[in-house]
XYZ file of C-alpha atoms in Angstrom:
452
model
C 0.871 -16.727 -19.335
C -0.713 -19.880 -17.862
C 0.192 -20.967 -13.886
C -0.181 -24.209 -13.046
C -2.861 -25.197 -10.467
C -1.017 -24.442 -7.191
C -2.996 -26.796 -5.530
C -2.963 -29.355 -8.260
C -2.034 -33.067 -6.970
C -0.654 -33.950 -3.672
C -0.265 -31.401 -1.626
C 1.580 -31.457 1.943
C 2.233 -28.859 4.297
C 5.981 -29.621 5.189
C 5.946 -32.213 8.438
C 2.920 -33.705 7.505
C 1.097 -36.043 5.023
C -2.030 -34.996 3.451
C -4.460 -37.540 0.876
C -2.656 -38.644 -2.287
C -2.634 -41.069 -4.774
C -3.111 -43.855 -2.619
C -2.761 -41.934 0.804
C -4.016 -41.677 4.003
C -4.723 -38.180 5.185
C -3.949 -37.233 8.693
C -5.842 -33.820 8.145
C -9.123 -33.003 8.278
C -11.216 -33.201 5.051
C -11.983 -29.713 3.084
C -15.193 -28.988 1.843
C -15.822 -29.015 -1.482
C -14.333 -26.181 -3.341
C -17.699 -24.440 -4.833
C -18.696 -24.352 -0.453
C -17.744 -21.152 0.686
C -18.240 -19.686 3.829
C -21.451 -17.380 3.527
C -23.447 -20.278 2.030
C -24.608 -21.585 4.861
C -21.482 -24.474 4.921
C -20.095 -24.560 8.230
C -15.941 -24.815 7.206
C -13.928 -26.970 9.386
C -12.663 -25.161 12.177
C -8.973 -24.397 13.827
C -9.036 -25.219 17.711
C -12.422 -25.918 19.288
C -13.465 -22.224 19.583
C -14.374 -20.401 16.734
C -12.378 -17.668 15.038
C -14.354 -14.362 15.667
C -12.823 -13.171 12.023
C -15.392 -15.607 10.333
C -17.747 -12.938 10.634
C -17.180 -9.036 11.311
C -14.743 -9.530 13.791
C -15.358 -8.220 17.714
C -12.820 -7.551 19.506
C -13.127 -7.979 23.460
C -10.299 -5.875 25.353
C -9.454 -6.365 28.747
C -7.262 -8.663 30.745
C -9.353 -11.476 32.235
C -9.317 -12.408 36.248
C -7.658 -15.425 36.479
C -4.023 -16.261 37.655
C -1.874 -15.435 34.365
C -0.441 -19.479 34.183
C -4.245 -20.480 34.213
C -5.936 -18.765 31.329
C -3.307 -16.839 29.394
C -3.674 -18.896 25.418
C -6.910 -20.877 26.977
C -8.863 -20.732 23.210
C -5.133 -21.808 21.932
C -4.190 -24.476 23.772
C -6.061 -27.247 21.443
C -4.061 -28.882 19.110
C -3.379 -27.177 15.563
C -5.084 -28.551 12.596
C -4.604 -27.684 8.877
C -6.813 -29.115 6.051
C -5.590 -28.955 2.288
C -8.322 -29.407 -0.492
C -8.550 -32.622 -1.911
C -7.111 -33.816 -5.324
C -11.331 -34.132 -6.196
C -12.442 -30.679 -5.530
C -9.726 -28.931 -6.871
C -8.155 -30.450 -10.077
C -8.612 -28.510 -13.290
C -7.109 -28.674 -16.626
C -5.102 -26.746 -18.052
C -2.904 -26.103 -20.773
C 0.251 -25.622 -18.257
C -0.225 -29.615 -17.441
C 1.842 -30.809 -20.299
C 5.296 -32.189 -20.025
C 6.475 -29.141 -22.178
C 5.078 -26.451 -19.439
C 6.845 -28.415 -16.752
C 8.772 -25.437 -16.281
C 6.023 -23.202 -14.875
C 5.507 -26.117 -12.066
C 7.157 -23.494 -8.883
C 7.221 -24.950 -4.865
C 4.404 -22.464 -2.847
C 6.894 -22.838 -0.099
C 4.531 -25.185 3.263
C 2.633 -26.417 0.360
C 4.600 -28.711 -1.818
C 3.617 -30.188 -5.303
C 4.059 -33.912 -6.481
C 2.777 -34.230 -9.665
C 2.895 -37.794 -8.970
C 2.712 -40.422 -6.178
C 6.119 -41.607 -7.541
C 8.000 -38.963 -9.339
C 9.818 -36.349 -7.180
C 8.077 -32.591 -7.966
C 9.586 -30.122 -10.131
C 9.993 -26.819 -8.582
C 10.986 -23.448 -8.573
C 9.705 -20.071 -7.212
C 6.919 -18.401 -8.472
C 7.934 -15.139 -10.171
C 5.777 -11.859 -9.093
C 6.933 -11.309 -12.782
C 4.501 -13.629 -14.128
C 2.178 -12.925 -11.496
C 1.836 -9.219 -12.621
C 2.236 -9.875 -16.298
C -1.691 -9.422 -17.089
C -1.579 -5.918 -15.416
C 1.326 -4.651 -16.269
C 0.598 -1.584 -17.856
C -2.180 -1.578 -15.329
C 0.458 -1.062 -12.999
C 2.712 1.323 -14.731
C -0.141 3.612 -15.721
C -1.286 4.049 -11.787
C 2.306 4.154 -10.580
C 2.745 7.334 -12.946
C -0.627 8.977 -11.708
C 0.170 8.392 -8.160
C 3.151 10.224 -8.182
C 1.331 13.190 -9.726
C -1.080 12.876 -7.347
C 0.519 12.934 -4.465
C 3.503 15.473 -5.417
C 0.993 17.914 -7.338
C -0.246 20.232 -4.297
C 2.869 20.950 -2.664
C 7.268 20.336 -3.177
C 7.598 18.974 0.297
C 4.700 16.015 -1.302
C 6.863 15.304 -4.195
C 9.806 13.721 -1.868
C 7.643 12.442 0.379
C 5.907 10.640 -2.695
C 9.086 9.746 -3.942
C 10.527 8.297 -0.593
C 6.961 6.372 0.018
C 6.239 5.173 -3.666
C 10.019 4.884 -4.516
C 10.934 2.616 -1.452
C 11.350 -0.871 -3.273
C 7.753 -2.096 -1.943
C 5.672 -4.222 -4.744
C 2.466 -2.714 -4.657
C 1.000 -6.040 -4.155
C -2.726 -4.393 -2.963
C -3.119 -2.283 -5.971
C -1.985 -5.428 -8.264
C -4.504 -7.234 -6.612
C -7.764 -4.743 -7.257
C -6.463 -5.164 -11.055
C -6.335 -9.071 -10.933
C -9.823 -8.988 -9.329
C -10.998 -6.646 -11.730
C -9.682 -8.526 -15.128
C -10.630 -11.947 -13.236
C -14.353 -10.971 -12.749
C -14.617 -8.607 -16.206
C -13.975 -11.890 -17.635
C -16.935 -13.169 -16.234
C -19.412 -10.539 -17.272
C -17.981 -10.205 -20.495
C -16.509 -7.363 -19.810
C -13.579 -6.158 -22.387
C -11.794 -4.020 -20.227
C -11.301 -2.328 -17.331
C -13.271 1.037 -16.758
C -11.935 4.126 -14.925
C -13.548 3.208 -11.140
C -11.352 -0.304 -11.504
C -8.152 1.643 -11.862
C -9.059 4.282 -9.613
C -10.097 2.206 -6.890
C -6.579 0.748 -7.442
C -5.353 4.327 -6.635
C -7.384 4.748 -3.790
C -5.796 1.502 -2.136
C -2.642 2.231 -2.738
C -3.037 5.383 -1.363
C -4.901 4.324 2.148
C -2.101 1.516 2.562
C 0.979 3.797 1.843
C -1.276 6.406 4.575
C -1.242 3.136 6.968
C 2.148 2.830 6.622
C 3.490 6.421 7.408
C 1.108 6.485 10.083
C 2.304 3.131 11.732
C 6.079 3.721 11.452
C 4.980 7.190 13.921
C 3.568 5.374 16.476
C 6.265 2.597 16.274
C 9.063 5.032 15.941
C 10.352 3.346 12.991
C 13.492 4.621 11.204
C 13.871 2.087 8.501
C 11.042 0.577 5.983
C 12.306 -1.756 3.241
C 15.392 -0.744 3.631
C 14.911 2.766 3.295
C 14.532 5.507 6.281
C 10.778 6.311 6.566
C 8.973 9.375 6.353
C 9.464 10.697 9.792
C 13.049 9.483 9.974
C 13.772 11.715 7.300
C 11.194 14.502 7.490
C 10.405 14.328 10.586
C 7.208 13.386 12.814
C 4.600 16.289 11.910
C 5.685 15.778 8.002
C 5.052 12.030 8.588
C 1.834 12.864 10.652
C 0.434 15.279 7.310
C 1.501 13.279 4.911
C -0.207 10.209 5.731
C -3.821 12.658 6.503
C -3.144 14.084 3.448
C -3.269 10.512 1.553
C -6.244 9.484 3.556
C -8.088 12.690 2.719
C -6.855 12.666 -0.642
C -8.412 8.600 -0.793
C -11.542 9.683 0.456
C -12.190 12.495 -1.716
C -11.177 10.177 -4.639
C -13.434 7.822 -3.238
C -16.793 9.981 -3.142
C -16.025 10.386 -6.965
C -16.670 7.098 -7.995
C -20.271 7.721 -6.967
C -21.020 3.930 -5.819
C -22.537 3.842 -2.485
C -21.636 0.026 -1.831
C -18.165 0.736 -2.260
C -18.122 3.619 -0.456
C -19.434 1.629 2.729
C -17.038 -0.968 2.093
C -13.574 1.043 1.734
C -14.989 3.703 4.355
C -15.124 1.153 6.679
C -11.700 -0.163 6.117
C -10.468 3.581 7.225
C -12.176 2.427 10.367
C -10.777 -1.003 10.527
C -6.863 0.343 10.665
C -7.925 2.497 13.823
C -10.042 -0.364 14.905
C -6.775 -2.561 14.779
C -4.061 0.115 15.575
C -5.514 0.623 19.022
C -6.494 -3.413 19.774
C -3.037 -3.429 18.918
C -1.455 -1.245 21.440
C -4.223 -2.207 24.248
C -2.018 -5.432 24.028
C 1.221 -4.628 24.258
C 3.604 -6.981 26.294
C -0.027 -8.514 26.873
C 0.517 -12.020 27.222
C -3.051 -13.155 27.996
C -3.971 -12.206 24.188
C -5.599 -15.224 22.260
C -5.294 -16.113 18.733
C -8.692 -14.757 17.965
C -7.635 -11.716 19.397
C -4.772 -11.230 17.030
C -6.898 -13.188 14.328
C -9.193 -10.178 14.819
C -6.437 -7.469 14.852
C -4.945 -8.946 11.358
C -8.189 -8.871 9.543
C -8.163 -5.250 10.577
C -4.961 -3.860 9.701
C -4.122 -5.490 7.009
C -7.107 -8.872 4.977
C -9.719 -5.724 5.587
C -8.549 -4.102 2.355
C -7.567 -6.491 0.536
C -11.129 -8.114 1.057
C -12.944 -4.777 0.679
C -10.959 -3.629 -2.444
C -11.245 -7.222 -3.943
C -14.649 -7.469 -3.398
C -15.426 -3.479 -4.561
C -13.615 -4.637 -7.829
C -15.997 -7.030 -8.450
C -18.873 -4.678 -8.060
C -17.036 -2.276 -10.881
C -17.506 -5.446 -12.881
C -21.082 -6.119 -12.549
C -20.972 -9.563 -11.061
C -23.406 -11.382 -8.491
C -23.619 -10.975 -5.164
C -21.805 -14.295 -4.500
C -19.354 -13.715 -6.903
C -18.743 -10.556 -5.239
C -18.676 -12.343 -1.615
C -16.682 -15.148 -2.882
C -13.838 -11.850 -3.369
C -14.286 -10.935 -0.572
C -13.491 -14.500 1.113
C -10.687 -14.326 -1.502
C -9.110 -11.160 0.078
C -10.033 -12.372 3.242
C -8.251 -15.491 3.638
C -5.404 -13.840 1.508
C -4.796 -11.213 3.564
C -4.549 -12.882 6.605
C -1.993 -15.580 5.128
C -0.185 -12.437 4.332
C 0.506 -10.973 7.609
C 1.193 -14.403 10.013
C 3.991 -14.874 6.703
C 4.519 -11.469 7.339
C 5.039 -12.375 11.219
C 6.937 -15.526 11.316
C 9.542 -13.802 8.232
C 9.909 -11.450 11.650
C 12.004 -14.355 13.118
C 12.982 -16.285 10.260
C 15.231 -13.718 7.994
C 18.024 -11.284 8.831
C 17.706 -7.540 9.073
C 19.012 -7.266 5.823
C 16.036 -9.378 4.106
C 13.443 -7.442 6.075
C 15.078 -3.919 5.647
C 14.232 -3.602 9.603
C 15.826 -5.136 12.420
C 15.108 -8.227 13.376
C 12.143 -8.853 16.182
C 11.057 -5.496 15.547
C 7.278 -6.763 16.286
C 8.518 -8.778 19.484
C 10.886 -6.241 20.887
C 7.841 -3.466 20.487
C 5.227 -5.724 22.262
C 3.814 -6.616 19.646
C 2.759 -10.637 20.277
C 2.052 -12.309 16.898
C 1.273 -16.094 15.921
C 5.176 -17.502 16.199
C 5.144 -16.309 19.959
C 1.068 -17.336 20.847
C 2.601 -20.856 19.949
C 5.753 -20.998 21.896
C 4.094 -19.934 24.754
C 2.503 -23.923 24.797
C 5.394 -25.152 24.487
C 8.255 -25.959 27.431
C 9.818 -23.212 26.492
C 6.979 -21.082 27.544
C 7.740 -20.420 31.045
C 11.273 -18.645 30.028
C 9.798 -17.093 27.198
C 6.827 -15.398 29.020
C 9.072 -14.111 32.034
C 11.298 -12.762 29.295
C 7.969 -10.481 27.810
C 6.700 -9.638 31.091
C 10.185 -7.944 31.770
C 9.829 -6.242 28.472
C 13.517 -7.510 27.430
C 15.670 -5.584 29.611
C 18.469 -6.877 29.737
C 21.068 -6.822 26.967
C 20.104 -10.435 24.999
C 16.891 -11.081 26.385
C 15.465 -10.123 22.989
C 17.842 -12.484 21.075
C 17.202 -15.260 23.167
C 13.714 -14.529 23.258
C 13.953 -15.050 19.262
C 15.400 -18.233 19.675
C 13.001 -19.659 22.470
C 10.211 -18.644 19.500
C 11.866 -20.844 17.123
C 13.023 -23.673 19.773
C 9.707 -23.984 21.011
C 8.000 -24.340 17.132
C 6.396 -21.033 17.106
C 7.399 -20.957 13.752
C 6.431 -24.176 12.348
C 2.839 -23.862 13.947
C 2.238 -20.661 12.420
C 3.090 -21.706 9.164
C 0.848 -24.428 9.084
C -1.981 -21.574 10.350
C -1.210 -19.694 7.253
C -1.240 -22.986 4.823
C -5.055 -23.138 6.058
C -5.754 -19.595 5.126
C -4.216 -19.793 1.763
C -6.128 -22.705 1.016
C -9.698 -20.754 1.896
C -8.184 -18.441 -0.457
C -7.377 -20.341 -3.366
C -11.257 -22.290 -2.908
C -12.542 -18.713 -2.843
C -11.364 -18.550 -6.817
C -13.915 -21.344 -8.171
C -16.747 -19.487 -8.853
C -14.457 -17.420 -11.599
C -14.174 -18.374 -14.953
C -11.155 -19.368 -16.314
C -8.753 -16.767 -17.263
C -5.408 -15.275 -17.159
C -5.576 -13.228 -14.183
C -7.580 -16.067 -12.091
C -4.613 -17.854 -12.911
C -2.604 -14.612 -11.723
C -4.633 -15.034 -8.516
C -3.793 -18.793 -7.231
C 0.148 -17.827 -8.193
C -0.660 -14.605 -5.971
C -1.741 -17.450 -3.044
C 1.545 -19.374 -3.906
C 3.736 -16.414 -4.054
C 2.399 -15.192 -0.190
C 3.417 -18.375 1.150
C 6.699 -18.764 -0.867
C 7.894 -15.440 0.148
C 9.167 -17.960 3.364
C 11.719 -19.979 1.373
């Protein structure tokens, strides 16, 4: 199934204008598309400071020495700037630009589509449906295989398989490492997939699903997607086992496919979720963390494996190094978009949409993008005494939520992740043309839709 170019003719990030047909851009320019970071092309920059993710990302703890109403947000104060590729580097044709594929045109919620400077856009949401469709039976072949897996050693495993890998979640990481591996077969000629692509798919899943268990233990979570967790239902030491047991189980899986590069890469993510776990709770209730700081702590826990099993897939398929670096800077960029979504859906939908309550992140300590912004703004005073009391008293949360929102915590944020999904989608152009490249840019849209 062809996707339309997401990024295919004006674009706008809702609020602002970018370079049309005719148009004056208010945004910075983007480098051409084919100029990835790595190459020695310095990309346009958000804030004055540089973001320490750009490269292996080091992150300094400690609360610094000045008053708190003096330096807390001092490498976020400058103003927010998003870029959005222009209509030169990025149009393409394809077969989904007739007037009989208008159908498959779909909104990428901040980032809008006019085919036209003077006919209104056509849009609807893009389907995960058609974003999977190339890997289907990708998917239903590793789905099967996990569950044996994970349930073969022991009875206990086979409910706790059945209550992780059962729980509604999409099993977006694993689709991903298939996408990546189809998209970059296709340029090596490749006419299918061999065993280390769909294992390494496996081995994902499993270290994300570990992640998971782990996390909802040291956040004392009873609820994930709308089903009670492992240790809500088991208990913590079941939880606690369950997720080493996945680890070891990814690890020992991962020695098999005898490939030392991606051994160092997905080893390292292991690292990375400690890395980011404990960054993470060194800042709790911290208000003097900066947005590289939690930049820094997203690329851990959750672009570092989508980067490293993007880029691993790519080595499966026998590609170039920049090929291979270019999906990395895919995942990357992806990834990231992914969690600040992740973070401003935190204050955006109801407990029923997110299957957890509502300010979970916020009420735990837990300062993400929507809240680094509404500390600028005036209501920033109320909001920080409200975190430095740790909320109390009965509706400091709640109003604490709606100071975030008030103060355009939310709107800033999403025009953060607009500029990460468009490093993503220029990531793609050293890929040939093919179905599940096409699978790719809708996986771009479908992150950033996931708000509307």
């Amino acid at each position: 199934m062809a996707f339309r170019n997401p990024i295919r003719g004006r674009i706008r990030c809702r609020g602002l204008r970018t370079a049309g047909a005719g148009g004056t851009s208010r945004l910075p320019s983007h480098p051409p598309a084919g100029s990835l970071p790595g190459k020695n092309v310095k990309r346009p920059q958000l804030f004055n400071t540089h973001l320490l993710h750009e490269q292996r990302p080091q992150v300094a703890h400690g609360r610094s020495s000045e008053p708190k109403g003096q330096q807390r947000f001092s490498r976020v104060a400058a103003p927010l700037q998003v870029y959005a590729p222009s209509r030169e580097d990025t149009e393409v044709t394809s077969s989904s630009d007739s007037a009989e594929s208008s159908g498959d045109q779909y909104d990428i919620g901040s980032v809008a589509i006019d085919p036209s400077e003077d006919s209104a856009s056509t849009s609807s949401s893009v389907s995960t449906t058609q974003i999977l469709a190339p890997v289907k039976a990708d998917m239903e072949a590793m789905n099967a295989n996990l569950r044996s897996i994970v349930g073969g050693r022991h009875p206990l495993l086979v409910q706790a398989a059945d209550q992780i890998f059962g729980a509604g979640g999409k099993k977006l990481r694993p689709a991903i490492v298939f996408l990546a591996a189809r998209a970059t077969c296709a340029c090596t000629a490749k006419t299918d997939l061999t065993q280390q692509h769909r294992r390494l798919a496996e081995i994902v899943e499993m270290i994300h699903t570990a992640s998971l268990v782990h996390d909802d233990v040291l956040d004392e979570s009873s609820v994930r997607r709308g089903a009670p967790t492992v240790n809500k239902k088991f208990g913590t030491k079941v939880a606690v086992l369950v997720g080493d047991f996945l680890f070891a189980q990814s690890s020992w899986f991962l020695a098999q496919l005898d490939n030392l590069e991606v051994i160092k890469l997905i080893s390292q993510v292991i690292a990375d979720f400690a890395n980011g776990e404990i960054s993470q709770q060194q800042k709790v209730f911290d208000s003097s963390i900066t947005l590289d700081e939690y930049m820094d702590k997203n690329f851990y826990k959750t672009a570092s494996l989508i980067a490293a099993s993007c880029k691993s897939a790519a080595v499966f398929s026998g590609c170039s190094q920049d090929i291979k670096d270019s999906m990395f800077e895919y995942g990357r960029h992806l990834g990231l978009a992914f969690q600040i979504i992740d973070d401003i859906l935190d204050f955006t939908q109801t407990a029923e949409q997110l299957g957890k309550p509502q300010g979970q992140d916020l009420a735990s300590g837990n300062l993400t993008a929507p809240v680094l912004f509404a500390l600028q703004s005036k209501c920033g005073s109320e909001l920080l005494d409200l975190i430095d009391s740790e909320f109390v008293e009965e509706g400091d949360l709640q109003r604490a939520i709606d100071l975030v929102r008030e103060g355009g915590g939310v709107a800033a944020a999403k025009q953060l992740a607009c500029e990460e999904a468009d490093k993503a989608l220029a990531s793609l152009s050293c890929l040939d043309e093919s179905e599940a490249k096409q699978s790719m840019e809708g996986m771009v849209s479908y992150v950033l839709d996931r708000l509307y």
